[in-house]
Short mmCIF file of C-alpha atoms and ligand atoms in Angstrom, two decimals:
data_model
loop_
_atom_site.label_atom_id
_atom_site.label_comp_id
_atom_site.label_asym_id
_atom_site.label_seq_id
_atom_site.Cartn_x
_atom_site.Cartn_y
_atom_site.Cartn_z
CA UNK A 197 130.62 168.90 -100.68
CA UNK A 198 134.31 168.98 -101.58
CA UNK A 199 135.44 172.46 -102.59
CA UNK A 200 139.14 173.06 -103.13
CA UNK A 201 140.76 176.48 -103.21
CA UNK A 202 144.16 176.52 -104.94
CA UNK A 203 146.36 179.48 -103.95
CA UNK A 204 148.13 180.87 -107.01
CA UNK A 205 151.85 181.59 -107.00
CA UNK A 206 152.63 184.32 -109.52
CA UNK A 207 154.96 187.19 -110.30
CA UNK A 208 152.23 189.77 -110.80
CA UNK A 209 152.70 189.39 -114.56
CA UNK A 210 152.63 185.61 -115.02
CA UNK A 211 151.30 182.54 -113.28
CA UNK A 212 153.82 180.07 -111.86
CA UNK A 213 153.63 176.59 -113.49
CA UNK A 214 153.01 175.16 -109.99
CA UNK A 215 149.39 176.39 -110.15
CA UNK A 216 148.37 174.03 -112.98
CA UNK A 217 150.13 171.20 -111.11
CA UNK A 218 148.18 171.92 -107.91
CA UNK A 219 145.00 171.87 -110.00
CA UNK A 220 146.04 168.47 -111.44
CA UNK A 221 146.38 167.20 -107.86
CA UNK A 222 143.02 168.70 -106.87
CA UNK A 223 141.28 166.94 -109.78
CA UNK A 224 142.31 163.60 -108.17
CA UNK A 225 139.93 164.36 -105.27
CA UNK A 226 136.61 162.78 -106.27
CA UNK A 227 133.86 165.23 -107.19
CA UNK A 228 135.85 168.30 -106.15
CA UNK A 229 134.86 171.76 -107.23
CA UNK A 230 138.14 173.62 -107.86
CA UNK A 231 138.63 177.38 -107.57
CA UNK A 232 141.86 179.36 -107.80
CA UNK A 233 142.61 182.39 -105.62
CA UNK A 234 144.94 185.04 -107.05
CA UNK A 235 146.05 187.66 -104.53
CA UNK A 236 148.08 190.68 -105.56
CA UNK A 237 147.95 194.42 -106.15
CA UNK A 238 146.84 194.23 -109.78
CA UNK A 239 146.16 190.72 -110.97
CA UNK A 240 143.54 190.87 -113.74
CA UNK A 241 146.02 189.43 -116.27
CA UNK A 242 147.17 186.63 -114.00
CA UNK A 243 143.55 185.89 -113.08
CA UNK A 244 142.67 185.54 -116.77
CA UNK A 245 145.62 183.17 -117.21
CA UNK A 246 144.42 181.04 -114.28
CA UNK A 247 140.93 180.88 -115.78
CA UNK A 248 142.31 178.94 -118.74
CA UNK A 249 143.40 175.97 -116.63
CA UNK A 250 141.25 172.96 -117.33
CA UNK A 251 139.17 171.67 -114.41
CA UNK A 252 138.82 175.08 -112.74
CA UNK A 253 135.29 176.24 -111.84
CA UNK A 254 136.06 179.83 -110.85
CA UNK A 255 138.94 182.21 -110.29
CA UNK A 256 138.75 184.60 -107.35
CA UNK A 257 141.00 187.66 -107.46
CA UNK A 258 141.80 189.78 -104.40
CA UNK A 259 143.48 193.09 -105.24
CA UNK A 260 145.05 195.16 -102.45
CA UNK A 261 148.09 197.41 -102.56
CA UNK A 262 149.47 195.58 -99.49
CA UNK A 263 149.65 192.36 -101.54
CA UNK A 264 152.63 193.59 -103.54
CA UNK A 265 155.14 192.35 -102.61
CA UNK A 266 153.22 189.32 -101.47
CA UNK A 267 154.56 188.30 -98.08
CA UNK A 268 153.10 185.29 -96.29
CA UNK A 269 152.15 187.16 -93.11
CA UNK A 270 149.94 189.53 -95.16
CA UNK A 271 148.45 186.90 -97.48
CA UNK A 272 147.61 184.30 -94.83
CA UNK A 273 144.70 186.10 -93.06
CA UNK A 274 143.14 186.95 -96.43
CA UNK A 275 143.30 183.30 -97.48
CA UNK A 276 141.74 182.30 -94.17
CA UNK A 277 138.83 184.66 -94.91
CA UNK A 278 138.40 183.11 -98.38
CA UNK A 279 138.73 179.59 -96.98
CA UNK A 280 135.42 179.68 -95.08
CA UNK A 281 133.63 178.49 -98.23
CA UNK A 282 136.04 175.61 -98.88
CA UNK A 283 136.76 172.15 -97.50
CA UNK A 284 140.37 172.17 -98.79
CA UNK A 285 143.08 174.79 -99.40
CA UNK A 286 146.01 173.72 -101.57
CA UNK A 287 149.28 175.51 -102.30
CA UNK A 288 152.48 174.40 -104.02
CA UNK A 289 155.39 172.81 -102.18
CA UNK A 290 157.67 175.59 -103.43
CA UNK A 291 159.42 178.25 -101.35
CA UNK A 292 156.23 180.37 -101.75
CA UNK A 293 153.92 177.59 -100.54
CA UNK A 294 156.22 176.36 -97.79
CA UNK A 295 156.30 179.89 -96.39
CA UNK A 296 152.59 180.59 -96.72
CA UNK A 297 150.60 177.41 -96.11
CA UNK A 298 151.77 176.65 -92.54
CA UNK A 299 150.56 180.14 -91.55
CA UNK A 300 147.19 179.43 -93.16
CA UNK A 301 146.97 176.08 -91.35
CA UNK A 302 147.92 177.63 -88.01
CA UNK A 303 145.36 180.43 -88.34
CA UNK A 304 142.70 177.81 -89.17
CA UNK A 305 143.77 175.66 -86.21
CA UNK A 306 144.58 172.55 -88.26
CA UNK A 307 147.73 170.57 -89.02
CA UNK A 308 149.12 171.01 -92.51
CA UNK A 309 149.47 168.03 -94.84
CA UNK A 310 152.78 168.47 -96.66
CA UNK A 311 154.04 167.35 -100.06
CA UNK A 312 151.02 165.46 -101.43
CA UNK A 313 152.27 163.06 -104.11
CA UNK A 314 149.00 161.18 -104.61
CA UNK A 315 145.40 161.33 -103.42
CA UNK A 316 143.79 158.28 -101.75
CA UNK A 317 140.58 160.03 -100.67
CA UNK A 318 139.24 163.45 -99.78
CA UNK A 319 141.21 163.46 -96.48
CA UNK A 320 143.82 160.77 -97.17
CA UNK A 321 147.01 161.38 -99.11
CA UNK A 322 150.43 159.91 -99.78
CA UNK A 323 153.63 161.89 -99.16
CA UNK A 324 157.35 161.06 -99.22
CA UNK A 325 159.41 160.87 -96.02
CA UNK A 326 163.09 160.13 -95.21
CA UNK A 327 164.38 162.07 -98.22
CA UNK A 328 161.95 160.23 -100.49
CA UNK A 329 163.06 156.76 -99.40
CA UNK A 330 159.68 155.87 -97.97
CA UNK A 331 156.13 156.87 -98.74
CA UNK A 332 153.60 157.35 -95.95
CA UNK A 333 149.81 157.64 -96.04
CA UNK A 334 148.51 160.55 -93.98
CA UNK A 335 144.91 161.23 -93.06
CA UNK A 336 143.27 164.39 -91.76
CA UNK A 337 140.17 164.11 -89.55
CA UNK A 338 137.13 164.06 -91.84
CA UNK A 339 135.56 167.07 -90.07
CA UNK A 340 138.69 169.23 -90.51
CA UNK A 341 139.49 171.63 -93.28
CA UNK A 342 142.43 170.21 -95.26
CA UNK A 343 145.33 172.64 -95.69
CA UNK A 344 148.00 171.06 -97.83
CA UNK A 345 151.04 171.61 -100.01
CA UNK A 346 151.35 169.70 -103.29
CA UNK A 347 154.64 168.12 -104.40
CA UNK A 348 154.64 169.68 -107.85
CA UNK A 349 157.20 167.21 -109.26
CA UNK A 350 154.59 164.45 -108.81
CA UNK A 351 152.08 166.07 -111.17
CA UNK A 352 151.85 166.97 -114.85
CA UNK A 353 150.34 170.42 -115.28
CA UNK A 354 146.58 170.46 -115.98
CA UNK A 355 145.91 171.44 -119.60
CA UNK A 356 144.72 174.87 -120.74
CA UNK A 357 141.68 175.65 -122.90
CA UNK A 358 139.23 176.52 -120.13
CA UNK A 359 137.43 179.85 -119.71
CA UNK A 360 136.32 179.85 -116.09
CA UNK A 361 134.65 183.00 -114.74
CA UNK A 362 136.89 185.45 -112.87
CA UNK A 363 135.38 187.18 -109.87
CA UNK A 364 136.97 190.07 -108.02
CA UNK A 365 136.41 189.91 -104.27
CA UNK A 366 136.84 192.61 -101.59
CA UNK A 367 137.84 191.20 -98.24
CA UNK A 368 137.28 193.10 -95.03
CA UNK A 369 140.35 191.68 -93.30
CA UNK A 370 142.62 193.52 -90.91
CA UNK A 371 146.22 192.88 -91.93
CA UNK A 372 149.02 192.35 -89.41
CA UNK A 373 151.70 195.02 -88.98
CA UNK A 374 154.27 192.81 -87.23
CA UNK A 375 156.02 191.84 -90.48
CA UNK A 376 157.09 194.12 -93.29
CA UNK A 377 158.88 193.65 -96.59
CA UNK A 378 162.44 194.99 -96.56
CA UNK A 379 163.94 193.81 -99.84
CA UNK A 380 164.63 190.85 -102.04
CA UNK A 381 167.88 189.67 -103.61
CA UNK A 382 167.61 187.25 -106.50
CA UNK A 383 170.13 185.89 -108.95
CA UNK A 384 169.54 187.03 -112.53
CA UNK A 385 169.88 184.47 -115.29
CA UNK A 386 168.79 184.25 -118.93
CA UNK A 387 168.89 180.47 -118.72
CA UNK A 388 165.72 178.37 -118.38
CA UNK A 389 164.14 178.22 -114.94
CA UNK A 390 165.31 175.16 -113.01
CA UNK A 391 161.82 174.30 -111.75
CA UNK A 392 160.14 174.46 -115.14
CA UNK A 393 162.95 173.31 -117.51
CA UNK A 394 162.53 170.16 -119.59
CA UNK A 395 166.31 169.64 -119.56
CA UNK A 396 168.72 170.21 -116.68
CA UNK A 397 172.51 169.87 -116.58
CA UNK A 398 173.88 169.56 -113.03
CA UNK A 399 177.46 169.61 -111.80
CA UNK A 400 178.92 168.39 -108.53
CA UNK A 401 181.95 168.74 -106.32
CA UNK A 402 184.13 167.10 -108.99
CA UNK A 403 184.05 170.32 -111.04
CA UNK A 404 186.46 171.62 -108.40
CA UNK A 405 186.09 175.36 -109.15
CA UNK A 406 183.71 178.10 -110.26
CA UNK A 407 185.74 178.47 -113.48
CA UNK A 408 185.41 174.77 -114.34
CA UNK A 409 181.63 175.08 -114.10
CA UNK A 410 181.95 176.82 -117.48
CA UNK A 411 181.94 173.26 -118.90
CA UNK A 412 178.49 172.72 -117.44
CA UNK A 413 177.22 176.09 -118.74
CA UNK A 414 178.48 175.34 -122.26
CA UNK A 415 176.78 171.93 -122.39
CA UNK A 416 173.59 173.41 -120.93
CA UNK A 417 173.58 176.19 -123.54
CA UNK A 418 173.89 173.66 -126.36
CA UNK A 419 170.95 171.70 -124.96
CA UNK A 420 168.85 174.73 -123.97
CA UNK A 421 168.96 173.35 -120.44
CA UNK A 422 168.75 174.88 -116.96
CA UNK A 423 171.70 174.67 -114.56
CA UNK A 424 171.57 172.46 -111.48
CA UNK A 425 174.12 171.44 -108.88
CA UNK A 426 174.77 169.29 -105.85
CA UNK A 427 174.92 170.79 -102.39
CA UNK A 428 178.66 170.12 -102.25
CA UNK A 429 179.14 172.36 -105.31
CA UNK A 430 177.04 175.09 -103.70
CA UNK A 431 178.80 174.82 -100.35
CA UNK A 432 182.16 175.11 -102.12
CA UNK A 433 180.97 178.34 -103.77
CA UNK A 434 181.16 177.08 -107.37
CA UNK A 435 177.52 177.95 -108.09
CA UNK A 436 174.74 179.97 -106.41
CA UNK A 437 172.40 178.24 -103.93
CA UNK A 438 169.32 178.56 -106.16
CA UNK A 439 170.85 175.92 -108.45
CA UNK A 440 170.90 173.23 -105.74
CA UNK A 441 168.89 170.11 -106.52
CA UNK A 442 167.77 167.76 -103.77
CA UNK A 443 166.19 167.43 -100.37
CA UNK A 444 167.25 170.88 -99.20
CA UNK A 445 167.33 172.36 -102.71
CA UNK A 446 164.81 172.09 -105.49
CA UNK A 447 162.71 169.01 -106.27
CA UNK A 448 162.49 168.84 -110.06
CA UNK A 449 161.06 166.57 -112.74
CA UNK A 450 162.74 167.40 -116.08
CA UNK A 451 162.48 165.08 -119.10
CA UNK A 452 166.29 164.89 -119.28
CA UNK A 453 168.73 165.25 -116.34
CA UNK A 454 172.53 165.23 -116.53
CA UNK A 455 174.38 164.47 -113.26
CA UNK A 456 178.03 165.32 -113.90
CA UNK A 457 180.60 164.58 -111.22
CA UNK A 458 177.83 163.96 -108.72
CA UNK A 459 178.06 160.85 -106.50
CA UNK A 460 174.30 160.30 -106.10
CA UNK A 461 173.77 160.75 -102.35
CA UNK A 462 170.16 160.05 -101.32
CA UNK A 463 169.63 163.71 -100.52
CA UNK A 464 170.47 164.56 -104.14
CA UNK A 465 168.49 161.67 -105.68
CA UNK A 466 165.33 162.71 -103.84
CA UNK A 467 165.33 165.88 -105.95
CA UNK A 468 165.30 163.99 -109.27
CA UNK A 469 163.15 160.93 -108.53
CA UNK A 470 160.55 162.01 -111.07
CA UNK A 471 163.02 162.95 -113.84
CA UNK A 472 162.50 161.21 -117.19
CA UNK A 473 165.93 160.13 -118.48
CA UNK A 474 168.92 160.46 -116.13
CA UNK A 475 172.41 160.60 -117.67
CA UNK A 476 175.33 160.22 -115.24
CA UNK A 477 178.98 161.00 -115.91
CA UNK A 478 181.30 159.80 -113.16
CA UNK A 479 184.81 158.38 -113.04
CA UNK A 480 183.84 155.89 -110.32
CA UNK A 481 181.86 153.01 -111.77
CA UNK A 482 180.64 152.15 -108.22
CA UNK A 483 179.12 155.63 -107.72
CA UNK A 484 175.51 155.31 -106.45
CA UNK A 485 174.29 157.67 -109.18
CA UNK A 486 174.61 154.77 -111.64
CA UNK A 487 171.90 152.88 -109.71
CA UNK A 488 169.32 155.44 -110.82
CA UNK A 489 170.86 156.49 -114.15
CA UNK A 490 169.29 155.38 -117.43
CA UNK A 491 172.53 156.15 -119.27
CA UNK A 492 175.91 156.00 -117.52
CA UNK A 493 179.25 157.19 -118.83
CA UNK A 494 182.23 156.07 -116.72
CA UNK A 495 185.20 158.37 -117.17
CA UNK A 496 186.74 161.75 -116.57
CA UNK A 497 184.20 164.55 -116.94
CA UNK A 498 186.94 166.93 -118.06
CA UNK A 499 187.31 164.95 -121.29
CA UNK A 500 183.75 163.58 -121.72
CA UNK A 501 181.85 166.86 -121.27
CA UNK A 502 183.83 168.94 -123.84
CA UNK A 503 183.58 166.04 -126.33
CA UNK A 504 179.84 165.81 -125.79
CA UNK A 505 179.44 169.58 -126.13
CA UNK A 506 181.43 169.61 -129.39
CA UNK A 507 179.44 166.67 -130.74
CA UNK A 508 176.23 168.69 -130.28
CA UNK A 509 177.53 171.12 -132.92
C1 FAD B 102 170.25 166.97 -94.24
C2 FAD B 102 171.03 166.94 -95.53
C3 FAD B 102 170.48 167.52 -96.65
C4 FAD B 102 171.19 167.49 -97.86
N1 FAD B 102 170.60 168.06 -98.98
C5 FAD B 102 171.24 167.93 -100.15
C6 FAD B 102 170.64 168.43 -101.36
O1 FAD B 102 169.55 169.03 -101.35
N2 FAD B 102 171.29 168.26 -102.52
C7 FAD B 102 172.52 167.61 -102.60
O2 FAD B 102 173.06 167.49 -103.70
N3 FAD B 102 173.10 167.16 -101.47
C8 FAD B 102 172.51 167.31 -100.27
N4 FAD B 102 173.15 166.88 -99.15
C9 FAD B 102 174.57 166.46 -99.25
C10 FAD B 102 174.73 165.05 -99.77
O3 FAD B 102 174.68 164.11 -98.69
C11 FAD B 102 176.11 164.90 -100.46
O4 FAD B 102 177.12 165.27 -99.57
C12 FAD B 102 176.25 165.74 -101.73
O5 FAD B 102 175.14 165.52 -102.58
C13 FAD B 102 177.54 165.36 -102.44
O6 FAD B 102 177.74 166.17 -103.54
P1 FAD B 102 178.58 165.65 -104.79
O7 FAD B 102 177.95 164.41 -105.31
O8 FAD B 102 178.77 166.81 -105.70
O9 FAD B 102 180.01 165.37 -104.13
P2 FAD B 102 180.75 164.02 -103.81
O10 FAD B 102 179.91 163.14 -102.98
O11 FAD B 102 182.08 164.41 -103.32
O12 FAD B 102 180.87 163.31 -105.23
C14 FAD B 102 181.69 163.73 -106.25
C15 FAD B 102 181.62 162.68 -107.34
O13 FAD B 102 182.37 163.11 -108.45
C16 FAD B 102 183.11 162.01 -108.98
N5 FAD B 102 184.28 162.55 -109.65
C17 FAD B 102 185.39 163.13 -109.10
N6 FAD B 102 186.21 163.59 -110.06
C18 FAD B 102 185.64 163.28 -111.25
C19 FAD B 102 186.00 163.49 -112.60
N7 FAD B 102 187.14 164.13 -112.91
N8 FAD B 102 185.17 163.03 -113.57
C20 FAD B 102 184.03 162.38 -113.27
N9 FAD B 102 183.62 162.16 -112.00
C21 FAD B 102 184.41 162.61 -111.00
C22 FAD B 102 183.44 161.14 -107.78
O14 FAD B 102 183.64 159.80 -108.19
C23 FAD B 102 182.20 161.31 -106.92
O15 FAD B 102 181.23 160.31 -107.19
C24 FAD B 102 172.46 166.89 -97.92
C25 FAD B 102 173.00 166.30 -96.77
C26 FAD B 102 172.31 166.33 -95.59
C27 FAD B 102 172.91 165.67 -94.38
#
């Protein structure tokens, strides 16, 4: 029997949107029973939120003081203990999942399947390779537990409206002491979250300074959009690294994406393959970004962007 355990990413107060996307992926596996595991120090609220996701049979919560902050080395052995009842363990292909799931796979003695973008069978999946320029089918041995990350940009979140039972579980698992939490530094922003935003405005090297990025912020504010960037803009110090879109940044799927002064290198494009409408502003009409753009404006961003921002009122 196919039983899939989805590992929930959450803040302790709210569920990450990646969870409903992992569930959407899990529902593509024929006849699968889908449970969600929520590990934390105090996760009753998050567990209740998870129980609303359509297609979920049961939510399992594991509450332990050591789970806050949730570091992968501490979570992994607990997930391995939960996994004995399951044929599959799925996590998101986010920083959280990329940190955690390889540890789970290693402790279970299996290879991880990374970045599932579609399901061909219970042990056969498709995933992108070469910065998204090719798609490969990968198959796990049928007698192995499948430990996988899900490419969240490939899935629409499963709907809400469910009321699955929530069960609190005590695990008798010895936790490792070799890794401890020291601290976390995160950028604070009132703008929409890049991963979850329906609209994203991204700027590239052409902005030429941190100050000029103000143009991008103003347009984004008018649109209620999140801020993105190319790696060149990050490397030049114009914007913080968490804004980077692409192969080594964030893979996103907004409804509307603005690429402003961005050439359209494959490593950038791989981060926006699943975007709805792509608008490109570039002074070079031969720029590769125009090959993927739905709407292209050829010209100087320093005149087009302020005009566009003003036109939005
Ligand atoms: C292993 C690896 C991983 C990478 N990962 C990423 C990644 O995750 N994300 C990413 O973005 N890149 C990534 N890169 C880098 C990538 O190859 C490109 O170098 C980078 O995307 C270029 O950024 P850019 O488009 O801002 O700059 P450029 O390539 O320099 O392009 C600037 C563009 O702005 C246009 N322009 C200049 N002035 C103006 C103006 N006044 N008005 C309008 N247009 C103007 C130019 O015509 C040009 O097209 C990676 C590279 C490698 C090797």
